[in-house]
Amino acid sequence: MGEDKKGKMSSITARVLAHGGSLEDSKMSRMEGEFGVLLKIRIPEANSGSLVAELSEHEGLQVKSKWVQGTGVPMPVTTIELRSVDRPGLVNDINQYFFSCGCVIENLNLINAGIVEEGKEISDIYIAMKLPDTWNTTSHISFNKDLKTMGVKVSQFYTSVMVGNGVMRLDHADMATDK
C-alpha cells in the first residue's frame, strides 16, 4: 500500500523483473489518492528480501510478503453483478449470505451507480467468487429469492472456465431476471 502516483504499477513490475521475478497474478485498487495491490510473484527466494526492501524504500510502499504454494490449476470463477439501494450493512449482509451458502468470495467491488431512485442512492456490486461443489439448479432458485428479500437484484450471473488457452463463459441467464 502507498500513495498513488502515475506509473506506480509500471515501476513495481519493472522492479519485480529486475529481481528475476515474474508476475503471475495481481489485484489492485485506487481510493482517495492511495494505491493498494496484491501480487503473486514467482521469484528466486534469494532475491525476495531485496525486492521487498526496494519496494518499501524506493516506491514508498508498506510491503508485507508471504511465501505461498499455488495449486497451479485455475478454478472456475463465477461473477455476479448485483444492484441495490445503498444502505448501511449492505456489503455485510451480502458477504454473510454468500458465506452461509458455502461460496468463497475472491473479489468484491461496490460502486455508487450515480443513480437516485425515489430519493435513494443505488449501488452496483460486482463479485467474483467460487461456488460450492453442491451448487445446483435448486441453489439458483433459492439464491435469487433470498437476494430479493434483501432488496438486491441480480443483473448478471456467469461462470468463467479455463479451456485450453482460452476462457469459456457460461451464462446463468435464469438468474438475471425478476422471477
Tab-separated table of N, CA and C in Angstrom:
chain	number	residue	atom	x	y	z
A	1	MET	N	0.830	-1.173	0.000
A	1	MET	CA	0.000	0.000	0.000
A	1	MET	C	0.872	1.231	0.000
A	2	GLY	N	0.384	2.286	-0.603
A	2	GLY	CA	1.108	3.533	-0.608
A	2	GLY	C	0.372	4.600	-1.380
A	3	GLU	N	0.997	5.750	-1.484
A	3	GLU	CA	0.417	6.867	-2.212
A	3	GLU	C	0.347	6.526	-3.697
A	4	ASP	N	-0.790	6.857	-4.302
A	4	ASP	CA	-0.975	6.594	-5.722
A	4	ASP	C	-0.254	7.663	-6.539
A	5	LYS	N	0.557	7.221	-7.473
A	5	LYS	CA	1.260	8.133	-8.371
A	5	LYS	C	1.213	7.551	-9.772
A	6	LYS	N	1.251	8.416	-10.770
A	6	LYS	CA	1.257	7.985	-12.162
A	6	LYS	C	2.456	7.064	-12.401
A	7	GLY	N	2.209	5.914	-13.034
A	7	GLY	CA	3.270	4.970	-13.363
A	7	GLY	C	3.663	4.048	-12.223
A	8	LYS	N	2.915	4.048	-11.128
A	8	LYS	CA	3.265	3.237	-9.942
A	8	LYS	C	3.353	1.752	-10.289
A	9	MET	N	2.334	1.210	-10.955
A	9	MET	CA	2.343	-0.225	-11.270
A	9	MET	C	3.448	-0.568	-12.252
A	10	SER	N	3.709	0.308	-13.200
A	10	SER	CA	4.793	0.087	-14.158
A	10	SER	C	6.140	0.007	-13.440
A	11	SER	N	6.343	0.890	-12.491
A	11	SER	CA	7.586	0.897	-11.723
A	11	SER	C	7.720	-0.361	-10.868
A	12	ILE	N	6.614	-0.790	-10.259
A	12	ILE	CA	6.639	-2.006	-9.429
A	12	ILE	C	6.991	-3.220	-10.270
A	13	THR	N	6.329	-3.376	-11.425
A	13	THR	CA	6.596	-4.552	-12.258
A	13	THR	C	8.016	-4.534	-12.819
A	14	ALA	N	8.556	-3.348	-13.084
A	14	ALA	CA	9.951	-3.256	-13.553
A	14	ALA	C	10.908	-3.737	-12.455
A	15	ARG	N	10.627	-3.395	-11.211
A	15	ARG	CA	11.469	-3.847	-10.096
A	15	ARG	C	11.361	-5.360	-9.908
A	16	VAL	N	10.164	-5.904	-10.074
A	16	VAL	CA	9.985	-7.358	-9.979
A	16	VAL	C	10.836	-8.046	-11.037
A	17	LEU	N	10.767	-7.561	-12.263
A	17	LEU	CA	11.548	-8.121	-13.364
A	17	LEU	C	13.046	-8.004	-13.101
A	18	ALA	N	13.490	-6.853	-12.608
A	18	ALA	CA	14.920	-6.637	-12.329
A	18	ALA	C	15.446	-7.594	-11.259
A	19	HIS	N	14.569	-8.118	-10.409
A	19	HIS	CA	14.979	-9.062	-9.369
A	19	HIS	C	14.758	-10.513	-9.806
A	20	GLY	N	14.518	-10.723	-11.096
A	20	GLY	CA	14.351	-12.082	-11.623
A	20	GLY	C	12.972	-12.656	-11.383
A	21	GLY	N	12.007	-11.786	-11.070
A	21	GLY	CA	10.666	-12.248	-10.766
A	21	GLY	C	9.745	-12.186	-11.960
A	22	SER	N	8.638	-12.889	-11.830
A	22	SER	CA	7.618	-12.924	-12.870
A	22	SER	C	6.260	-12.772	-12.188
A	23	LEU	N	5.463	-11.824	-12.650
A	23	LEU	CA	4.147	-11.572	-12.089
A	23	LEU	C	3.182	-12.641	-12.585
A	24	GLU	N	2.538	-13.365	-11.660
A	24	GLU	CA	1.591	-14.418	-12.026
A	24	GLU	C	0.137	-13.997	-11.869
A	25	ASP	N	-0.128	-13.109	-10.914
A	25	ASP	CA	-1.488	-12.654	-10.693
A	25	ASP	C	-1.427	-11.344	-9.921
A	26	SER	N	-2.418	-10.497	-10.104
A	26	SER	CA	-2.445	-9.239	-9.353
A	26	SER	C	-3.863	-8.734	-9.214
A	27	LYS	N	-4.087	-8.009	-8.140
A	27	LYS	CA	-5.336	-7.304	-7.910
A	27	LYS	C	-4.940	-5.962	-7.337
A	28	MET	N	-5.408	-4.892	-7.967
A	28	MET	CA	-5.048	-3.564	-7.477
A	28	MET	C	-6.272	-2.686	-7.389
A	29	SER	N	-6.124	-1.670	-6.537
A	29	SER	CA	-7.222	-0.746	-6.339
A	29	SER	C	-6.671	0.613	-5.957
A	30	ARG	N	-7.388	1.639	-6.358
A	30	ARG	CA	-7.047	3.013	-6.000
A	30	ARG	C	-8.248	3.625	-5.293
A	31	MET	N	-7.960	4.350	-4.220
A	31	MET	CA	-9.041	5.001	-3.490
A	31	MET	C	-8.502	6.232	-2.790
A	32	GLU	N	-9.087	7.386	-3.115
A	32	GLU	CA	-8.762	8.646	-2.472
A	32	GLU	C	-7.260	8.904	-2.368
A	33	GLY	N	-6.545	8.725	-3.482
A	33	GLY	CA	-5.120	9.031	-3.542
A	33	GLY	C	-4.208	7.942	-3.012
A	34	GLU	N	-4.783	6.816	-2.598
A	34	GLU	CA	-3.986	5.693	-2.105
A	34	GLU	C	-4.076	4.545	-3.105
A	35	PHE	N	-3.054	3.704	-3.099
A	35	PHE	CA	-2.927	2.598	-4.036
A	35	PHE	C	-2.673	1.330	-3.232
A	36	GLY	N	-3.430	0.288	-3.509
A	36	GLY	CA	-3.210	-1.000	-2.867
A	36	GLY	C	-3.114	-2.076	-3.925
A	37	VAL	N	-2.242	-3.042	-3.704
A	37	VAL	CA	-2.076	-4.110	-4.688
A	37	VAL	C	-1.708	-5.417	-3.986
A	38	LEU	N	-2.275	-6.505	-4.487
A	38	LEU	CA	-1.878	-7.852	-4.094
A	38	LEU	C	-1.185	-8.447	-5.308
A	39	LEU	N	-0.008	-8.977	-5.111
A	39	LEU	CA	0.741	-9.565	-6.210
A	39	LEU	C	1.112	-11.006	-5.890
A	40	LYS	N	0.989	-11.854	-6.872
A	40	LYS	CA	1.529	-13.205	-6.781
A	40	LYS	C	2.707	-13.221	-7.742
A	41	ILE	N	3.905	-13.379	-7.164
A	41	ILE	CA	5.139	-13.285	-7.944
A	41	ILE	C	5.921	-14.584	-7.831
A	42	ARG	N	6.414	-15.069	-8.944
A	42	ARG	CA	7.367	-16.185	-8.929
A	42	ARG	C	8.751	-15.538	-8.963
A	43	ILE	N	9.551	-15.790	-7.908
A	43	ILE	CA	10.848	-15.133	-7.766
A	43	ILE	C	11.806	-16.065	-7.041
A	44	PRO	N	13.094	-16.048	-7.415
A	44	PRO	CA	14.063	-16.840	-6.650
A	44	PRO	C	14.067	-16.369	-5.191
A	45	GLU	N	14.050	-17.310	-4.266
A	45	GLU	CA	13.973	-16.968	-2.839
A	45	GLU	C	15.088	-16.024	-2.417
A	46	ALA	N	16.268	-16.197	-2.995
A	46	ALA	CA	17.410	-15.353	-2.640
A	46	ALA	C	17.190	-13.884	-3.005
A	47	ASN	N	16.288	-13.591	-3.944
A	47	ASN	CA	16.048	-12.218	-4.398
A	47	ASN	C	14.859	-11.546	-3.723
A	48	SER	N	14.076	-12.313	-2.985
A	48	SER	CA	12.824	-11.775	-2.449
A	48	SER	C	13.048	-10.677	-1.410
A	49	GLY	N	14.004	-10.849	-0.524
A	49	GLY	CA	14.255	-9.846	0.519
A	49	GLY	C	14.658	-8.505	-0.062
A	50	SER	N	15.530	-8.525	-1.070
A	50	SER	CA	15.970	-7.259	-1.664
A	50	SER	C	14.836	-6.596	-2.453
A	51	LEU	N	13.938	-7.395	-3.048
A	51	LEU	CA	12.785	-6.819	-3.745
A	51	LEU	C	11.863	-6.117	-2.748
A	52	VAL	N	11.568	-6.766	-1.638
A	52	VAL	CA	10.699	-6.171	-0.618
A	52	VAL	C	11.308	-4.867	-0.109
A	53	ALA	N	12.630	-4.883	0.171
A	53	ALA	CA	13.302	-3.683	0.668
A	53	ALA	C	13.242	-2.552	-0.357
A	54	GLU	N	13.443	-2.890	-1.612
A	54	GLU	CA	13.432	-1.869	-2.666
A	54	GLU	C	12.037	-1.283	-2.874
A	55	LEU	N	11.017	-2.131	-2.816
A	55	LEU	CA	9.649	-1.627	-2.957
A	55	LEU	C	9.286	-0.702	-1.797
A	56	SER	N	9.763	-1.033	-0.605
A	56	SER	CA	9.498	-0.181	0.563
A	56	SER	C	10.241	1.143	0.460
A	57	GLU	N	11.530	1.053	0.157
A	57	GLU	CA	12.381	2.249	0.163
A	57	GLU	C	12.136	3.162	-1.034
A	58	HIS	N	12.124	2.607	-2.231
A	58	HIS	CA	12.060	3.435	-3.439
A	58	HIS	C	10.647	3.730	-3.929
A	59	GLU	N	9.695	2.869	-3.595
A	59	GLU	CA	8.324	3.092	-4.050
A	59	GLU	C	7.453	3.676	-2.935
A	60	GLY	N	7.989	3.726	-1.716
A	60	GLY	CA	7.224	4.275	-0.598
A	60	GLY	C	6.035	3.415	-0.215
A	61	LEU	N	6.159	2.108	-0.401
A	61	LEU	CA	5.060	1.197	-0.113
A	61	LEU	C	5.227	0.518	1.242
A	62	GLN	N	4.119	0.240	1.890
A	62	GLN	CA	4.121	-0.643	3.049
A	62	GLN	C	3.984	-2.041	2.469
A	63	VAL	N	4.993	-2.884	2.640
A	63	VAL	CA	5.021	-4.185	1.983
A	63	VAL	C	4.977	-5.300	3.016
A	64	LYS	N	4.118	-6.257	2.774
A	64	LYS	CA	4.075	-7.482	3.573
A	64	LYS	C	4.193	-8.622	2.581
A	65	SER	N	5.110	-9.547	2.837
A	65	SER	CA	5.278	-10.660	1.905
A	65	SER	C	5.075	-11.977	2.632
A	66	LYS	N	4.691	-12.973	1.839
A	66	LYS	CA	4.432	-14.299	2.373
A	66	LYS	C	4.672	-15.309	1.255
A	67	TRP	N	5.373	-16.383	1.578
A	67	TRP	CA	5.576	-17.458	0.601
A	67	TRP	C	4.331	-18.330	0.584
A	68	VAL	N	3.810	-18.608	-0.621
A	68	VAL	CA	2.640	-19.473	-0.756
A	68	VAL	C	2.917	-20.532	-1.814
A	69	GLN	N	2.227	-21.647	-1.666
A	69	GLN	CA	2.325	-22.722	-2.646
A	69	GLN	C	1.026	-22.735	-3.426
A	70	GLY	N	1.068	-22.357	-4.690
A	70	GLY	CA	-0.134	-22.330	-5.521
A	70	GLY	C	-0.521	-23.718	-5.985
A	71	THR	N	-1.787	-23.870	-6.371
A	71	THR	CA	-2.269	-25.157	-6.867
A	71	THR	C	-1.854	-25.384	-8.311
A	72	GLY	N	-1.626	-24.296	-9.051
A	72	GLY	CA	-1.255	-24.411	-10.456
A	72	GLY	C	-2.439	-24.706	-11.359
A	73	VAL	N	-3.617	-24.968	-10.775
A	73	VAL	CA	-4.804	-25.281	-11.553
A	73	VAL	C	-5.832	-24.175	-11.336
A	74	PRO	N	-6.131	-23.381	-12.379
A	74	PRO	CA	-7.123	-22.324	-12.203
A	74	PRO	C	-8.512	-22.922	-11.984
A	75	MET	N	-9.193	-22.433	-10.964
A	75	MET	CA	-10.537	-22.903	-10.648
A	75	MET	C	-11.554	-22.017	-11.373
A	76	PRO	N	-12.722	-22.579	-11.702
A	76	PRO	CA	-13.767	-21.749	-12.307
A	76	PRO	C	-14.158	-20.618	-11.355
A	77	VAL	N	-14.335	-19.432	-11.900
A	77	VAL	CA	-14.748	-18.279	-11.102
A	77	VAL	C	-16.110	-17.830	-11.609
A	78	THR	N	-17.013	-17.616	-10.679
A	78	THR	CA	-18.345	-17.142	-11.007
A	78	THR	C	-18.415	-15.658	-10.716
A	79	THR	N	-18.939	-14.916	-11.652
A	79	THR	CA	-19.099	-13.475	-11.495
A	79	THR	C	-20.581	-13.171	-11.380
A	80	ILE	N	-20.907	-12.337	-10.419
A	80	ILE	CA	-22.296	-11.923	-10.249
A	80	ILE	C	-22.312	-10.406	-10.105
A	81	GLU	N	-23.216	-9.785	-10.818
A	81	GLU	CA	-23.385	-8.336	-10.732
A	81	GLU	C	-24.745	-8.080	-10.109
A	82	LEU	N	-24.737	-7.290	-9.039
A	82	LEU	CA	-25.947	-7.008	-8.283
A	82	LEU	C	-26.235	-5.518	-8.284
A	83	ARG	N	-27.473	-5.154	-8.030
A	83	ARG	CA	-27.854	-3.746	-7.900
A	83	ARG	C	-28.808	-3.648	-6.714
A	84	SER	N	-28.587	-2.607	-5.895
A	84	SER	CA	-29.418	-2.440	-4.710
A	84	SER	C	-29.433	-0.988	-4.272
A	85	VAL	N	-30.471	-0.633	-3.530
A	85	VAL	CA	-30.470	0.650	-2.842
A	85	VAL	C	-29.340	0.576	-1.819
A	86	ASP	N	-28.497	1.612	-1.794
A	86	ASP	CA	-27.394	1.618	-0.834
A	86	ASP	C	-27.947	1.831	0.571
A	87	ARG	N	-27.381	1.097	1.519
A	87	ARG	CA	-27.809	1.216	2.908
A	87	ARG	C	-26.699	0.708	3.808
A	88	PRO	N	-26.669	1.161	5.057
A	88	PRO	CA	-25.678	0.627	5.991
A	88	PRO	C	-25.867	-0.885	6.151
A	89	GLY	N	-24.777	-1.628	6.097
A	89	GLY	CA	-24.834	-3.079	6.289
A	89	GLY	C	-25.044	-3.881	5.025
A	90	LEU	N	-25.201	-3.215	3.866
A	90	LEU	CA	-25.472	-3.931	2.617
A	90	LEU	C	-24.360	-4.934	2.292
A	91	VAL	N	-23.111	-4.483	2.296
A	91	VAL	CA	-21.992	-5.373	1.949
A	91	VAL	C	-21.870	-6.493	2.980
A	92	ASN	N	-22.057	-6.181	4.258
A	92	ASN	CA	-22.003	-7.210	5.286
A	92	ASN	C	-23.079	-8.267	5.059
A	93	ASP	N	-24.304	-7.833	4.770
A	93	ASP	CA	-25.397	-8.787	4.531
A	93	ASP	C	-25.087	-9.694	3.343
A	94	ILE	N	-24.562	-9.116	2.270
A	94	ILE	CA	-24.226	-9.908	1.082
A	94	ILE	C	-23.101	-10.891	1.395
A	95	ASN	N	-22.056	-10.430	2.086
A	95	ASN	CA	-20.953	-11.326	2.465
A	95	ASN	C	-21.440	-12.466	3.347
A	96	GLN	N	-22.249	-12.144	4.348
A	96	GLN	CA	-22.758	-13.176	5.256
A	96	GLN	C	-23.621	-14.191	4.500
A	97	TYR	N	-24.428	-13.701	3.566
A	97	TYR	CA	-25.282	-14.608	2.798
A	97	TYR	C	-24.439	-15.582	1.975
A	98	PHE	N	-23.475	-15.051	1.213
A	98	PHE	CA	-22.656	-15.937	0.379
A	98	PHE	C	-21.847	-16.915	1.224
A	99	PHE	N	-21.357	-16.452	2.369
A	99	PHE	CA	-20.627	-17.338	3.279
A	99	PHE	C	-21.538	-18.477	3.742
A	100	SER	N	-22.778	-18.151	4.102
A	100	SER	CA	-23.713	-19.177	4.575
A	100	SER	C	-24.050	-20.184	3.480
A	101	CYS	N	-23.921	-19.786	2.210
A	101	CYS	CA	-24.172	-20.684	1.067
A	101	CYS	C	-22.948	-21.528	0.719
A	102	GLY	N	-21.817	-21.273	1.373
A	102	GLY	CA	-20.598	-22.023	1.078
A	102	GLY	C	-19.769	-21.431	-0.045
A	103	CYS	N	-20.101	-20.211	-0.477
A	103	CYS	CA	-19.332	-19.544	-1.534
A	103	CYS	C	-18.075	-18.915	-0.944
A	104	VAL	N	-17.051	-18.815	-1.763
A	104	VAL	CA	-15.806	-18.152	-1.365
A	104	VAL	C	-15.649	-16.925	-2.251
A	105	ILE	N	-15.732	-15.742	-1.644
A	105	ILE	CA	-15.606	-14.504	-2.407
A	105	ILE	C	-14.139	-14.216	-2.672
A	106	GLU	N	-13.806	-14.065	-3.947
A	106	GLU	CA	-12.441	-13.737	-4.367
A	106	GLU	C	-12.241	-12.229	-4.433
A	107	ASN	N	-13.285	-11.519	-4.861
A	107	ASN	CA	-13.193	-10.072	-5.036
A	107	ASN	C	-14.597	-9.484	-4.963
A	108	LEU	N	-14.717	-8.349	-4.280
A	108	LEU	CA	-15.993	-7.645	-4.203
A	108	LEU	C	-15.724	-6.167	-4.417
A	109	ASN	N	-16.463	-5.570	-5.333
A	109	ASN	CA	-16.285	-4.157	-5.646
A	109	ASN	C	-17.649	-3.483	-5.589
A	110	LEU	N	-17.769	-2.493	-4.713
A	110	LEU	CA	-19.009	-1.736	-4.562
A	110	LEU	C	-18.810	-0.382	-5.223
A	111	ILE	N	-19.731	-0.031	-6.118
A	111	ILE	CA	-19.640	1.244	-6.829
A	111	ILE	C	-20.974	1.966	-6.724
A	112	ASN	N	-20.923	3.222	-6.325
A	112	ASN	CA	-22.127	4.042	-6.346
A	112	ASN	C	-22.474	4.258	-7.814
A	113	ALA	N	-23.651	3.813	-8.221
A	113	ALA	CA	-24.043	3.851	-9.631
A	113	ALA	C	-24.348	5.253	-10.136
A	114	GLY	N	-24.410	6.229	-9.233
A	114	GLY	CA	-24.727	7.588	-9.665
A	114	GLY	C	-26.185	7.759	-10.046
A	115	ILE	N	-27.007	6.820	-9.575
A	115	ILE	CA	-28.430	6.839	-9.885
A	115	ILE	C	-29.197	7.029	-8.578
A	116	VAL	N	-30.221	7.826	-8.633
A	116	VAL	CA	-31.088	8.003	-7.467
A	116	VAL	C	-32.491	7.591	-7.880
A	117	GLU	N	-33.072	6.648	-7.133
A	117	GLU	CA	-34.444	6.213	-7.375
A	117	GLU	C	-35.240	6.476	-6.112
A	118	GLU	N	-36.329	7.181	-6.246
A	118	GLU	CA	-37.188	7.507	-5.114
A	118	GLU	C	-36.389	8.131	-3.973
A	119	GLY	N	-35.407	8.997	-4.331
A	119	GLY	CA	-34.611	9.696	-3.334
A	119	GLY	C	-33.526	8.863	-2.675
A	120	LYS	N	-33.284	7.639	-3.169
A	120	LYS	CA	-32.275	6.759	-2.571
A	120	LYS	C	-31.184	6.446	-3.592
A	121	GLU	N	-29.910	6.441	-3.103
A	121	GLU	CA	-28.780	6.127	-3.980
A	121	GLU	C	-28.745	4.633	-4.279
A	122	ILE	N	-28.400	4.323	-5.523
A	122	ILE	CA	-28.307	2.938	-5.976
A	122	ILE	C	-26.836	2.556	-6.088
A	123	SER	N	-26.510	1.345	-5.638
A	123	SER	CA	-25.144	0.835	-5.739
A	123	SER	C	-25.121	-0.413	-6.606
A	124	ASP	N	-24.028	-0.555	-7.355
A	124	ASP	CA	-23.756	-1.780	-8.101
A	124	ASP	C	-22.675	-2.538	-7.350
A	125	ILE	N	-22.838	-3.847	-7.228
A	125	ILE	CA	-21.887	-4.689	-6.526
A	125	ILE	C	-21.412	-5.754	-7.501
A	126	TYR	N	-20.108	-5.809	-7.715
A	126	TYR	CA	-19.501	-6.783	-8.623
A	126	TYR	C	-18.715	-7.775	-7.767
A	127	ILE	N	-19.060	-9.058	-7.880
A	127	ILE	CA	-18.443	-10.073	-7.038
A	127	ILE	C	-17.899	-11.199	-7.909
A	128	ALA	N	-16.648	-11.587	-7.648
A	128	ALA	CA	-16.069	-12.791	-8.243
A	128	ALA	C	-15.940	-13.800	-7.105
A	129	MET	N	-16.488	-14.997	-7.305
A	129	MET	CA	-16.484	-15.979	-6.231
A	129	MET	C	-16.422	-17.396	-6.777
A	130	LYS	N	-16.123	-18.314	-5.878
A	130	LYS	CA	-16.146	-19.734	-6.206
A	130	LYS	C	-17.380	-20.326	-5.543
A	131	LEU	N	-18.172	-21.046	-6.342
A	131	LEU	CA	-19.379	-21.682	-5.833
A	131	LEU	C	-19.022	-23.012	-5.182
A	132	PRO	N	-19.806	-23.458	-4.200
A	132	PRO	CA	-19.529	-24.758	-3.594
A	132	PRO	C	-19.813	-25.893	-4.573
A	133	ASP	N	-19.196	-27.034	-4.352
A	133	ASP	CA	-19.406	-28.195	-5.221
A	133	ASP	C	-20.863	-28.653	-5.241
A	134	THR	N	-21.605	-28.318	-4.203
A	134	THR	CA	-23.003	-28.745	-4.095
A	134	THR	C	-23.976	-27.849	-4.852
A	135	TRP	N	-23.460	-26.826	-5.544
A	135	TRP	CA	-24.310	-25.863	-6.244
A	135	TRP	C	-25.099	-26.559	-7.342
A	136	ASN	N	-26.415	-26.261	-7.445
A	136	ASN	CA	-27.262	-26.861	-8.478
A	136	ASN	C	-28.411	-25.916	-8.826
A	137	THR	N	-29.334	-26.378	-9.638
A	137	THR	CA	-30.447	-25.536	-10.088
A	137	THR	C	-31.298	-25.053	-8.918
A	138	THR	N	-31.520	-25.908	-7.936
A	138	THR	CA	-32.296	-25.507	-6.759
A	138	THR	C	-31.588	-24.370	-6.031
A	139	SER	N	-30.253	-24.428	-5.984
A	139	SER	CA	-29.471	-23.361	-5.353
A	139	SER	C	-29.726	-22.039	-6.067
A	140	HIS	N	-29.805	-22.085	-7.394
A	140	HIS	CA	-30.063	-20.878	-8.191
A	140	HIS	C	-31.379	-20.226	-7.782
A	141	ILE	N	-32.413	-21.040	-7.671
A	141	ILE	CA	-33.755	-20.519	-7.394
A	141	ILE	C	-33.793	-19.882	-6.001
A	142	SER	N	-33.296	-20.586	-4.984
A	142	SER	CA	-33.341	-20.031	-3.625
A	142	SER	C	-32.422	-18.821	-3.509
A	143	PHE	N	-31.312	-18.842	-4.224
A	143	PHE	CA	-30.349	-17.744	-4.228
A	143	PHE	C	-31.023	-16.456	-4.696
A	144	ASN	N	-31.732	-16.527	-5.807
A	144	ASN	CA	-32.405	-15.347	-6.355
A	144	ASN	C	-33.482	-14.836	-5.401
A	145	LYS	N	-34.261	-15.738	-4.838
A	145	LYS	CA	-35.317	-15.354	-3.903
A	145	LYS	C	-34.717	-14.714	-2.654
A	146	ASP	N	-33.670	-15.308	-2.110
A	146	ASP	CA	-33.040	-14.776	-0.893
A	146	ASP	C	-32.485	-13.376	-1.120
A	147	LEU	N	-31.821	-13.161	-2.262
A	147	LEU	CA	-31.280	-11.836	-2.550
A	147	LEU	C	-32.402	-10.809	-2.697
A	148	LYS	N	-33.511	-11.200	-3.325
A	148	LYS	CA	-34.644	-10.283	-3.483
A	148	LYS	C	-35.186	-9.848	-2.131
A	149	THR	N	-35.208	-10.756	-1.142
A	149	THR	CA	-35.709	-10.375	0.184
A	149	THR	C	-34.790	-9.355	0.848
A	150	MET	N	-33.527	-9.290	0.412
A	150	MET	CA	-32.585	-8.283	0.930
A	150	MET	C	-32.654	-6.995	0.108
A	151	GLY	N	-33.508	-6.971	-0.919
A	151	GLY	CA	-33.615	-5.791	-1.772
A	151	GLY	C	-32.514	-5.717	-2.814
A	152	VAL	N	-31.936	-6.877	-3.143
A	152	VAL	CA	-30.819	-6.941	-4.085
A	152	VAL	C	-31.283	-7.629	-5.356
A	153	LYS	N	-31.033	-6.995	-6.506
A	153	LYS	CA	-31.410	-7.549	-7.806
A	153	LYS	C	-30.167	-8.087	-8.521
A	154	VAL	N	-30.282	-9.269	-9.110
A	154	VAL	CA	-29.195	-9.866	-9.882
A	154	VAL	C	-29.240	-9.305	-11.300
A	155	SER	N	-28.143	-8.655	-11.731
A	155	SER	CA	-28.065	-8.113	-13.090
A	155	SER	C	-27.439	-9.111	-14.051
A	156	GLN	N	-26.317	-9.724	-13.637
A	156	GLN	CA	-25.636	-10.738	-14.447
A	156	GLN	C	-25.092	-11.806	-13.522
A	157	PHE	N	-25.006	-13.031	-14.055
A	157	PHE	CA	-24.500	-14.155	-13.275
A	157	PHE	C	-23.891	-15.137	-14.265
A	158	TYR	N	-22.588	-15.329	-14.207
A	158	TYR	CA	-21.932	-16.236	-15.153
A	158	TYR	C	-20.667	-16.830	-14.539
A	159	THR	N	-20.248	-17.956	-15.086
A	159	THR	CA	-19.043	-18.644	-14.640
A	159	THR	C	-18.039	-18.662	-15.785
A	160	SER	N	-16.784	-18.359	-15.466
A	160	SER	CA	-15.699	-18.408	-16.445
A	160	SER	C	-14.830	-19.629	-16.139
A	161	VAL	N	-14.608	-20.450	-17.165
A	161	VAL	CA	-13.833	-21.678	-17.001
A	161	VAL	C	-12.675	-21.651	-17.997
A	162	MET	N	-11.465	-21.974	-17.516
A	162	MET	CA	-10.304	-22.063	-18.410
A	162	MET	C	-10.456	-23.304	-19.282
A	163	VAL	N	-10.350	-23.118	-20.600
A	163	VAL	CA	-10.420	-24.223	-21.546
A	163	VAL	C	-9.243	-24.067	-22.498
A	164	GLY	N	-8.265	-24.964	-22.411
A	164	GLY	CA	-7.060	-24.835	-23.228
A	164	GLY	C	-6.373	-23.526	-22.916
A	165	ASN	N	-6.167	-22.695	-23.937
A	165	ASN	CA	-5.530	-21.390	-23.744
A	165	ASN	C	-6.540	-20.248	-23.653
A	166	GLY	N	-7.816	-20.582	-23.558
A	166	GLY	CA	-8.839	-19.538	-23.531
A	166	GLY	C	-9.770	-19.673	-22.336
A	167	VAL	N	-10.768	-18.830	-22.329
A	167	VAL	CA	-11.759	-18.820	-21.264
A	167	VAL	C	-13.137	-19.000	-21.883
A	168	MET	N	-13.932	-19.886	-21.299
A	168	MET	CA	-15.298	-20.104	-21.761
A	168	MET	C	-16.234	-19.482	-20.717
A	169	ARG	N	-17.210	-18.720	-21.170
A	169	ARG	CA	-18.170	-18.074	-20.270
A	169	ARG	C	-19.488	-18.838	-20.321
A	170	LEU	N	-19.952	-19.270	-19.156
A	170	LEU	CA	-21.221	-19.970	-19.035
A	170	LEU	C	-22.203	-19.036	-18.344
A	171	ASP	N	-23.190	-18.536	-19.086
A	171	ASP	CA	-24.166	-17.613	-18.520
A	171	ASP	C	-25.231	-18.371	-17.741
A	172	HIS	N	-25.625	-17.801	-16.626
A	172	HIS	CA	-26.734	-18.315	-15.826
A	172	HIS	C	-27.889	-17.341	-16.036
A	173	ALA	N	-28.421	-17.335	-17.262
A	173	ALA	CA	-29.405	-16.329	-17.669
A	173	ALA	C	-30.657	-16.352	-16.792
A	174	ASP	N	-31.016	-17.515	-16.281
A	174	ASP	CA	-32.223	-17.584	-15.470
A	174	ASP	C	-32.102	-16.792	-14.180
A	175	MET	N	-30.894	-16.429	-13.769
A	175	MET	CA	-30.700	-15.687	-12.532
A	175	MET	C	-30.868	-14.186	-12.745
A	176	ALA	N	-30.573	-13.688	-13.914
A	176	ALA	CA	-30.580	-12.247	-14.155
A	176	ALA	C	-31.976	-11.783	-14.560
A	177	THR	N	-32.951	-12.177	-13.790
A	177	THR	CA	-34.338	-11.785	-14.076
A	177	THR	C	-35.014	-11.389	-12.782
A	178	ASP	N	-36.212	-10.912	-12.894
A	178	ASP	CA	-37.004	-10.569	-11.710
A	178	ASP	C	-38.029	-11.653	-11.400
A	179	LYS	N	-37.653	-12.907	-11.530
A	179	LYS	CA	-38.578	-14.011	-11.268
A	179	LYS	C	-38.940	-14.051	-9.804
